[in-house]
Short mmCIF file of the C-alpha atoms (twelve columns), coordinates in Angstrom:
data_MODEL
# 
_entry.id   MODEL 
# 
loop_
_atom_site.group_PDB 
_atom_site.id 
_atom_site.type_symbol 
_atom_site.label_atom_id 
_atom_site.label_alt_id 
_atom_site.label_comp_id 
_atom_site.label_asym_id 
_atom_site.label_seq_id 
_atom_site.Cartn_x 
_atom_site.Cartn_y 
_atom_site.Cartn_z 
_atom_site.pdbx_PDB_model_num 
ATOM 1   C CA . UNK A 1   18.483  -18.506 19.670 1 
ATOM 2   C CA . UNK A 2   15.331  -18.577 18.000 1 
ATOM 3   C CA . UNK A 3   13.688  -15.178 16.645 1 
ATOM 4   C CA . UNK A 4   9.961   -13.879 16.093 1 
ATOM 5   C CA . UNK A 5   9.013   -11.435 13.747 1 
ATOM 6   C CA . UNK A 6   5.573   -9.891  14.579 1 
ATOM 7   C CA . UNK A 7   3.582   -8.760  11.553 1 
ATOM 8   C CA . UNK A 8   1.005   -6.114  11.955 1 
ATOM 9   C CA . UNK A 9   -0.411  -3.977  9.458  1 
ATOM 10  C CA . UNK A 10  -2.088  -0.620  9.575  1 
ATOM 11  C CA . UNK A 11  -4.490  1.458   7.780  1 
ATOM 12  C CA . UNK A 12  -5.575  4.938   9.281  1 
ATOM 13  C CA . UNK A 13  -4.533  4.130   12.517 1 
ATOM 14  C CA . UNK A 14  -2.970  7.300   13.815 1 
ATOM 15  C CA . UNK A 15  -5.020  7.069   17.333 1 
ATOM 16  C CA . UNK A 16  -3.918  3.283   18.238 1 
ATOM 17  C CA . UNK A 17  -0.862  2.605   16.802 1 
ATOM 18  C CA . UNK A 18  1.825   4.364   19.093 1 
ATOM 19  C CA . UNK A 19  -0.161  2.350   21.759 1 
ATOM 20  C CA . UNK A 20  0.125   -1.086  19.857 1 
ATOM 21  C CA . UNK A 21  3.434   -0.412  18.624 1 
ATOM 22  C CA . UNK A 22  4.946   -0.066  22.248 1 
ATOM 23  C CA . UNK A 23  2.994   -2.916  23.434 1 
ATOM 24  C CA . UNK A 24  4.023   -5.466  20.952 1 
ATOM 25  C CA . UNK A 25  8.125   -3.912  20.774 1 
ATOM 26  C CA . UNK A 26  8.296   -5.445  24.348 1 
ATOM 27  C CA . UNK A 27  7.466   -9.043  23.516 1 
ATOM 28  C CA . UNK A 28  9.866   -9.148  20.171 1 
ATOM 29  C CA . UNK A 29  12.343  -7.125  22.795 1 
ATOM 30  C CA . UNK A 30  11.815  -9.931  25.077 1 
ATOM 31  C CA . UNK A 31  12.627  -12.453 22.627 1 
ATOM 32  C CA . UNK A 32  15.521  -11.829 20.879 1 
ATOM 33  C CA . UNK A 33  17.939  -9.000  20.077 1 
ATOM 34  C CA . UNK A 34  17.368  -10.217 16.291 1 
ATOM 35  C CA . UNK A 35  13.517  -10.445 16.458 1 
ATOM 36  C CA . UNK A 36  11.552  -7.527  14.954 1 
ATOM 37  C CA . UNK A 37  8.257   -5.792  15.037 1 
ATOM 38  C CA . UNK A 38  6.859   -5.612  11.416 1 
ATOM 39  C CA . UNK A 39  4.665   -3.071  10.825 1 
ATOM 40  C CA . UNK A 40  3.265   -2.590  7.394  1 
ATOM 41  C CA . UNK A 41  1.547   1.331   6.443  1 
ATOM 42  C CA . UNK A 42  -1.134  -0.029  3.753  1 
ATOM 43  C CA . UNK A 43  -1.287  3.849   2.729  1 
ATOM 44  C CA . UNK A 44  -2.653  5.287   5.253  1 
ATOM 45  C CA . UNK A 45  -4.193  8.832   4.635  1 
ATOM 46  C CA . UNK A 46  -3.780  10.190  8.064  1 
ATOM 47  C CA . UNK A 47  -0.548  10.430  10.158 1 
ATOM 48  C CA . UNK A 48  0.361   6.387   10.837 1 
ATOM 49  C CA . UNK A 49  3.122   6.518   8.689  1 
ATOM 50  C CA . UNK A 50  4.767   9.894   9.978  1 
ATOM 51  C CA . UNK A 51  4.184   8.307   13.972 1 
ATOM 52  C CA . UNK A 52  6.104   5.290   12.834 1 
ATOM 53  C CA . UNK A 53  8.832   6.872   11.376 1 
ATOM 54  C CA . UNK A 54  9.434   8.986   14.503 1 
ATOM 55  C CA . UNK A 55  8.778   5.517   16.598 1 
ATOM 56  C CA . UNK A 56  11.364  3.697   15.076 1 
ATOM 57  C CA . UNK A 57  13.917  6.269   16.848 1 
ATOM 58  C CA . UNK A 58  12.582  4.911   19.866 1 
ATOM 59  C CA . UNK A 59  11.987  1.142   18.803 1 
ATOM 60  C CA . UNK A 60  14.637  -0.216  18.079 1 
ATOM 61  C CA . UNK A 61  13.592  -3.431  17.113 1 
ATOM 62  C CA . UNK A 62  10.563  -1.933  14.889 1 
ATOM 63  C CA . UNK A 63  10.555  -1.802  11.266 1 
ATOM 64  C CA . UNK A 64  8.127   0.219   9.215  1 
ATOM 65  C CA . UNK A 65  7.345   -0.841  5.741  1 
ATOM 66  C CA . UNK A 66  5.025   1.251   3.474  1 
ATOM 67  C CA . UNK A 67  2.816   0.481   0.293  1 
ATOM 68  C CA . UNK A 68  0.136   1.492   -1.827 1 
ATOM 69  C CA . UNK A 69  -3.661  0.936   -0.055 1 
ATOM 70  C CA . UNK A 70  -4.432  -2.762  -1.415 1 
ATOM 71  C CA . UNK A 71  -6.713  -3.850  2.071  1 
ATOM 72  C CA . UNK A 72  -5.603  -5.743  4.974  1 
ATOM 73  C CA . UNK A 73  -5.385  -9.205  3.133  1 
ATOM 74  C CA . UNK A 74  -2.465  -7.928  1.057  1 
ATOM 75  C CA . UNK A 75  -0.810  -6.389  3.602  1 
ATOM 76  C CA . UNK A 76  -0.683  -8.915  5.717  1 
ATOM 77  C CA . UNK A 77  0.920   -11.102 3.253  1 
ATOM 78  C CA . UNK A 78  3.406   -8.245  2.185  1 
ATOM 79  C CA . UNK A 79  4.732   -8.797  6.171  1 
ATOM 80  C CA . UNK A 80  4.697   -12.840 5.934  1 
ATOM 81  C CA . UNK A 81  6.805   -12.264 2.852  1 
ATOM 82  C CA . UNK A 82  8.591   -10.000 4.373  1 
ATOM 83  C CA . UNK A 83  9.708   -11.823 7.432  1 
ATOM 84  C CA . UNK A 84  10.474  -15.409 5.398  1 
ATOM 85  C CA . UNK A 85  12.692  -13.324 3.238  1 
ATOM 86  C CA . UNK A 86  14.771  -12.286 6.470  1 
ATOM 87  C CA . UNK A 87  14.697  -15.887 7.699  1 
ATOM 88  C CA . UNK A 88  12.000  -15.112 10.680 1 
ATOM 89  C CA . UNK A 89  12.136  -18.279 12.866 1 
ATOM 90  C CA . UNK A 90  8.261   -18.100 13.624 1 
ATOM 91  C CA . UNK A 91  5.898   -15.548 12.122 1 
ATOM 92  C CA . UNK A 92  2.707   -13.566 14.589 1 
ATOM 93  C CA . UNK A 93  0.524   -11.822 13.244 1 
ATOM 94  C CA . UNK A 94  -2.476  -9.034  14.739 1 
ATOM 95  C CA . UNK A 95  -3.928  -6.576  14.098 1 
ATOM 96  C CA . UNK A 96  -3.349  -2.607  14.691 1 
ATOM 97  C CA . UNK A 97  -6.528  -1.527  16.381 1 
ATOM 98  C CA . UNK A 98  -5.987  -2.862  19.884 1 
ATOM 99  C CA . UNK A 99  -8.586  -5.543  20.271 1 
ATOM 100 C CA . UNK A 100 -5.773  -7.803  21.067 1 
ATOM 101 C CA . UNK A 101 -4.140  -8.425  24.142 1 
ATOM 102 C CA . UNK A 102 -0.110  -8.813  24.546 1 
ATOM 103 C CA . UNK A 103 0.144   -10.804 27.374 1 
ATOM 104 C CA . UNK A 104 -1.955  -13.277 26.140 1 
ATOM 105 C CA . UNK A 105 0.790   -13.778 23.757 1 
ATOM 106 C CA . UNK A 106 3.175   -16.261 25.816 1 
ATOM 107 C CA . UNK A 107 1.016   -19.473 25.589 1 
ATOM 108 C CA . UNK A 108 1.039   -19.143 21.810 1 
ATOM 109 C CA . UNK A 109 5.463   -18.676 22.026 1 
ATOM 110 C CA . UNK A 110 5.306   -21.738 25.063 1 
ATOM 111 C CA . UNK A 111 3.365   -24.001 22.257 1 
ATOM 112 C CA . UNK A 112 5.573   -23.440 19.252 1 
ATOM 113 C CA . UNK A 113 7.841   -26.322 19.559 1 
ATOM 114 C CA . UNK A 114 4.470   -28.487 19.796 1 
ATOM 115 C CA . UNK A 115 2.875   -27.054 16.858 1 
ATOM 116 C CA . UNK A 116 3.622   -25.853 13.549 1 
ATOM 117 C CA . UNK A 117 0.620   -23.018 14.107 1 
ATOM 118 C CA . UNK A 118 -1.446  -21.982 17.083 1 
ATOM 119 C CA . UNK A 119 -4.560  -19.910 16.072 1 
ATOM 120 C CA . UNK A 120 -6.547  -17.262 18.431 1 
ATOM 121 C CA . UNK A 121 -10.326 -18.261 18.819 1 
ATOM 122 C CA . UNK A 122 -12.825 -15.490 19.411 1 
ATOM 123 C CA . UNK A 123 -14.920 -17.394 21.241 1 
ATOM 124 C CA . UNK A 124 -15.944 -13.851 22.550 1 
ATOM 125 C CA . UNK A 125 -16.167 -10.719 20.342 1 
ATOM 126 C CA . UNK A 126 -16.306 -7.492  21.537 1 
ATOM 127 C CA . UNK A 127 -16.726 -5.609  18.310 1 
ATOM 128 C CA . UNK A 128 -20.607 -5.847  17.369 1 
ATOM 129 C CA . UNK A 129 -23.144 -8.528  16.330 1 
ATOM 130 C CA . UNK A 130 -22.544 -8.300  12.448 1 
ATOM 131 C CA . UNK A 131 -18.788 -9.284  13.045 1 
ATOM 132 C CA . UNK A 132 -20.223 -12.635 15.125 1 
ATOM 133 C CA . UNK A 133 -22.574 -13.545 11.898 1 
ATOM 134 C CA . UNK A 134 -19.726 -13.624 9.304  1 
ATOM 135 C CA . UNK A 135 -17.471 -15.364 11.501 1 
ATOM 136 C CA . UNK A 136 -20.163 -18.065 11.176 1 
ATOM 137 C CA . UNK A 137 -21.540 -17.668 8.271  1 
ATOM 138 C CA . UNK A 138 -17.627 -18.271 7.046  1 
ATOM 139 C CA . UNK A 139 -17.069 -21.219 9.085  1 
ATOM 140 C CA . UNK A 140 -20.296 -22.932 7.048  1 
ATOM 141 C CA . UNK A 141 -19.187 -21.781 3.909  1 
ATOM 142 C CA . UNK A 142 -15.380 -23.196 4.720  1 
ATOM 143 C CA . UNK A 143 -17.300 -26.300 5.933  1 
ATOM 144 C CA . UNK A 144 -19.380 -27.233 2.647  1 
ATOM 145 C CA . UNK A 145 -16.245 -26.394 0.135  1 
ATOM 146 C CA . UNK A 146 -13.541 -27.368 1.582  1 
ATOM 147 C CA . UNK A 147 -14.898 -29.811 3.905  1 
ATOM 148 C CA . UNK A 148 -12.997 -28.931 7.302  1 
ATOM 149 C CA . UNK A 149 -14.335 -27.190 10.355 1 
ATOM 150 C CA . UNK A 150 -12.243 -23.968 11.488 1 
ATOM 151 C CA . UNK A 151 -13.260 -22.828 15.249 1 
ATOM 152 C CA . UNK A 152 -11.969 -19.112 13.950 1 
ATOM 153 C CA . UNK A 153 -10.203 -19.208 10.754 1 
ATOM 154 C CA . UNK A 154 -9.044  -15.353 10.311 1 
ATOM 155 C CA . UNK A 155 -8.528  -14.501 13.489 1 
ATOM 156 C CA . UNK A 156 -5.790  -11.615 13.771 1 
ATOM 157 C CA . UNK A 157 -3.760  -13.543 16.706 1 
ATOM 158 C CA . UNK A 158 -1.818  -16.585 14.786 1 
ATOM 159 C CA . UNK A 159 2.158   -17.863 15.373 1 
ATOM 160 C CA . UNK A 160 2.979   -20.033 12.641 1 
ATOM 161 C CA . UNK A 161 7.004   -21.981 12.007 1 
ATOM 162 C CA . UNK A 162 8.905   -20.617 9.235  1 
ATOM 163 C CA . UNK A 163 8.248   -23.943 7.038  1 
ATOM 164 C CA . UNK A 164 4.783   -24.113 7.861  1 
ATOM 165 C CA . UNK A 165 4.083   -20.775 6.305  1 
ATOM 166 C CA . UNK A 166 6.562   -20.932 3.485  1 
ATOM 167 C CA . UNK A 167 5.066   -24.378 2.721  1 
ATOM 168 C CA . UNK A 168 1.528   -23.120 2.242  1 
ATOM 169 C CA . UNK A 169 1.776   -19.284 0.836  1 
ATOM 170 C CA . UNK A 170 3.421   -19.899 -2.241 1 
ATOM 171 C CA . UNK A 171 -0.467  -21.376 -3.041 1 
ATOM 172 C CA . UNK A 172 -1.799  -18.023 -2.462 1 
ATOM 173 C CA . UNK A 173 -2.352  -15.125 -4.676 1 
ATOM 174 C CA . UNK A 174 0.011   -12.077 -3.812 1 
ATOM 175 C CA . UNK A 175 -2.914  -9.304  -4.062 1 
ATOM 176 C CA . UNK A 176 -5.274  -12.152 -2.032 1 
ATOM 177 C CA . UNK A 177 -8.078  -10.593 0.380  1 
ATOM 178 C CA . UNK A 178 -8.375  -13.226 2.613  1 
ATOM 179 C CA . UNK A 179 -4.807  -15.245 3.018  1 
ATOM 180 C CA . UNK A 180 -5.389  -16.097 7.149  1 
ATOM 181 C CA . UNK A 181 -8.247  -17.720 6.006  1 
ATOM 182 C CA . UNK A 182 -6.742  -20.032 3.454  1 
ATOM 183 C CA . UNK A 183 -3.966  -20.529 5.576  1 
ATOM 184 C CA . UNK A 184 -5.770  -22.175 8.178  1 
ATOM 185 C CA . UNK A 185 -7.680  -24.129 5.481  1 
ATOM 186 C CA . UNK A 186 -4.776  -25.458 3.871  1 
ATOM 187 C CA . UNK A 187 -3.240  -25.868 7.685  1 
ATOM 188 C CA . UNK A 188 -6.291  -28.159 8.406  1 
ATOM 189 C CA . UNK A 189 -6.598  -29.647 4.855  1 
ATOM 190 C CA . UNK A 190 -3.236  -31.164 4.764  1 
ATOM 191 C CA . UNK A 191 -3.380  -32.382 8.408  1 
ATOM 192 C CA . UNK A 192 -0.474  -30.107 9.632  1 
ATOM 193 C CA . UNK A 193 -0.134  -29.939 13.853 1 
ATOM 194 C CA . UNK A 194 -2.126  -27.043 14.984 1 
ATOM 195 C CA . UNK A 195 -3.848  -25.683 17.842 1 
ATOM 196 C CA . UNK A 196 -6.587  -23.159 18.549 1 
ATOM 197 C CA . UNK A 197 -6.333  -21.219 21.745 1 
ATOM 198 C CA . UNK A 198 -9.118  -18.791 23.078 1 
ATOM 199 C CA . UNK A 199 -8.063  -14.876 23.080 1 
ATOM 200 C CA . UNK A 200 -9.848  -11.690 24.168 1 
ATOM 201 C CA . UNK A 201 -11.251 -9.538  21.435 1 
ATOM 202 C CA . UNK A 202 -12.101 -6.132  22.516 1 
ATOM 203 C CA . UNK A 203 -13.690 -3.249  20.670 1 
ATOM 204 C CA . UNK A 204 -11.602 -0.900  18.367 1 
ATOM 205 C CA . UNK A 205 -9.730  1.249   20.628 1 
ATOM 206 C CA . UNK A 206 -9.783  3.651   18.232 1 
ATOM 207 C CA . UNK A 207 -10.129 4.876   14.628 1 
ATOM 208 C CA . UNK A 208 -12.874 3.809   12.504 1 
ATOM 209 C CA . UNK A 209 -13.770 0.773   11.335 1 
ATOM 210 C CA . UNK A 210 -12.700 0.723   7.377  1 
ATOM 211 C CA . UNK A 211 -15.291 -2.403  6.628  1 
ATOM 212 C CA . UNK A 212 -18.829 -1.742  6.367  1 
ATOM 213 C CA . UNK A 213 -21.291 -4.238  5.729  1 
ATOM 214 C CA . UNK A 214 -21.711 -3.656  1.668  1 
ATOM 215 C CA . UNK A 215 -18.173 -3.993  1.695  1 
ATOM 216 C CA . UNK A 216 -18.185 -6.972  4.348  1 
ATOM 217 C CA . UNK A 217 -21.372 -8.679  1.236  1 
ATOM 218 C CA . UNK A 218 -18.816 -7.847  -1.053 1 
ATOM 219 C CA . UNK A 219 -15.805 -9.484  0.081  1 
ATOM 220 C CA . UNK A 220 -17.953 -12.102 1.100  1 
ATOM 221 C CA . UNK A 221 -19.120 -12.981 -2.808 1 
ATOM 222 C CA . UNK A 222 -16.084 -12.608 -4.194 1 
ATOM 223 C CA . UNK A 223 -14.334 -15.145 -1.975 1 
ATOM 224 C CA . UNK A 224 -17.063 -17.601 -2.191 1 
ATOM 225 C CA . UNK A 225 -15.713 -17.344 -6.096 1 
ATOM 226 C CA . UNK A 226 -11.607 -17.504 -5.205 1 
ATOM 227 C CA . UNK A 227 -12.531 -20.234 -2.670 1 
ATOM 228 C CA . UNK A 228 -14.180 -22.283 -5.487 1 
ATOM 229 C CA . UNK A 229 -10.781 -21.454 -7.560 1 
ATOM 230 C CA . UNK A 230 -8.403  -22.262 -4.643 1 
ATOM 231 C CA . UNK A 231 -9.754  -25.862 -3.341 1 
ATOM 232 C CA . UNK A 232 -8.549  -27.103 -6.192 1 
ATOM 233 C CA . UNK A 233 -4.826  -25.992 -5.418 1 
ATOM 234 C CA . UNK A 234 -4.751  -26.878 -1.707 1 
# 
């Protein structure tokens, strides 16, 4: 039987993540016995970590991992790592705010046997106009570097195969900012099967938003520069 691990990690999240970590327990629950619900504490300064803990008394199938604050990009690929090192058949990732939706997780598990990823595309964002203008201005900048068009290339909702990820992550730099984004790159780049589904992308449901614009300019620079370095790995 095939297993899922879901990878989601958290920062300051004490208001959403009992919520999110009950909703996504039921689809590794209704899985397999052996998948698990990954959630990583990226040193979180309120109470996420001590709400897990307790959780996991309840969750069975939930695992908490914790580590020093190093920003969602390298938490995210502390799960992936995580989850190839206990032989995860297929790897999800989201998000811990609850913009995402659950049940529109099933497509992505009926598609897996047809491609090696399926992506979420927020054709629709909820969560303000200066969100929408990176998510384009990105998909230029991925255009004129690396030369591939990428409906929604870090969107939080993406199932990819064991080999597909282990393939392409060993190219990326463990401390990296931005690793969804090269992974759909490198996903496109070398012509791998994979599909981009629309999802539902609500507001935060709670917390606040740890990305501000400066930081959001920021980011932005510096990855213009690690792109440059990257393309010519991929």
């Amino acid at each position: 039987m095939e297993n899922l691990y879901i990878v989601i990690p958290a920062y300051n999240e004490e208001e959403t993540i009992s919520t999110v970590a009950r909703q996504w327990h039921q689809i590794v629950e209704n899985i397999s016995s052996d998948s698990r619900l990954v959630i990583v504490n990226d040193g979180s300064k309120d109470h996420t970590l001590e709400i897990l803990q307790k959780l996991q008394k309840q969750l069975p199938q939930l695992v908490t991992l914790s580590k020093p604050n190093g920003g969602h990009g390298p938490a995210v690929l502390y799960g992936y790592h995580y989850a190839l090192k206990h032989n995860a058949d297929y790897i999800f990732q989201t998000d811990s705010d609850g913009q995402t939706l659950p049940e529109e997780f099933p497509p992505f598990w009926n598609l897996r046997h047809d491609f090696s990823a399926i992506i979420g595309h927020r054709d629709h964002r909820q969560d303000g106009i200066s969100r929408v203008f990176v998510t384009k201005v990105l998909k230029i900048i991925l255009l004129l570097i690396f030369k591939v068009r990428v409906p929604d290339a870090n969107a939080p909702f993406r199932l990819m195969s064991h080999s597909m990820l282990k393939k392409h992550i060993q190219k990326i730099p463990k401390n990296y900012n931005l690793p969804n984004v090269m992974l759909s790159v490198m996903f496109l780049k070398n012509k791998d099967s994979v599909a981009f589904l629309p999802i539902t992308f609500r507001p935060r449901q709670g917390g606040k938003n740890s990305i501000n614009l400066r930081k959001i300019t920021k980011i932005g620079l510096q990855a213009i520069r690690d792109f440059r370095t990257l393309r010519n790995n991929i």
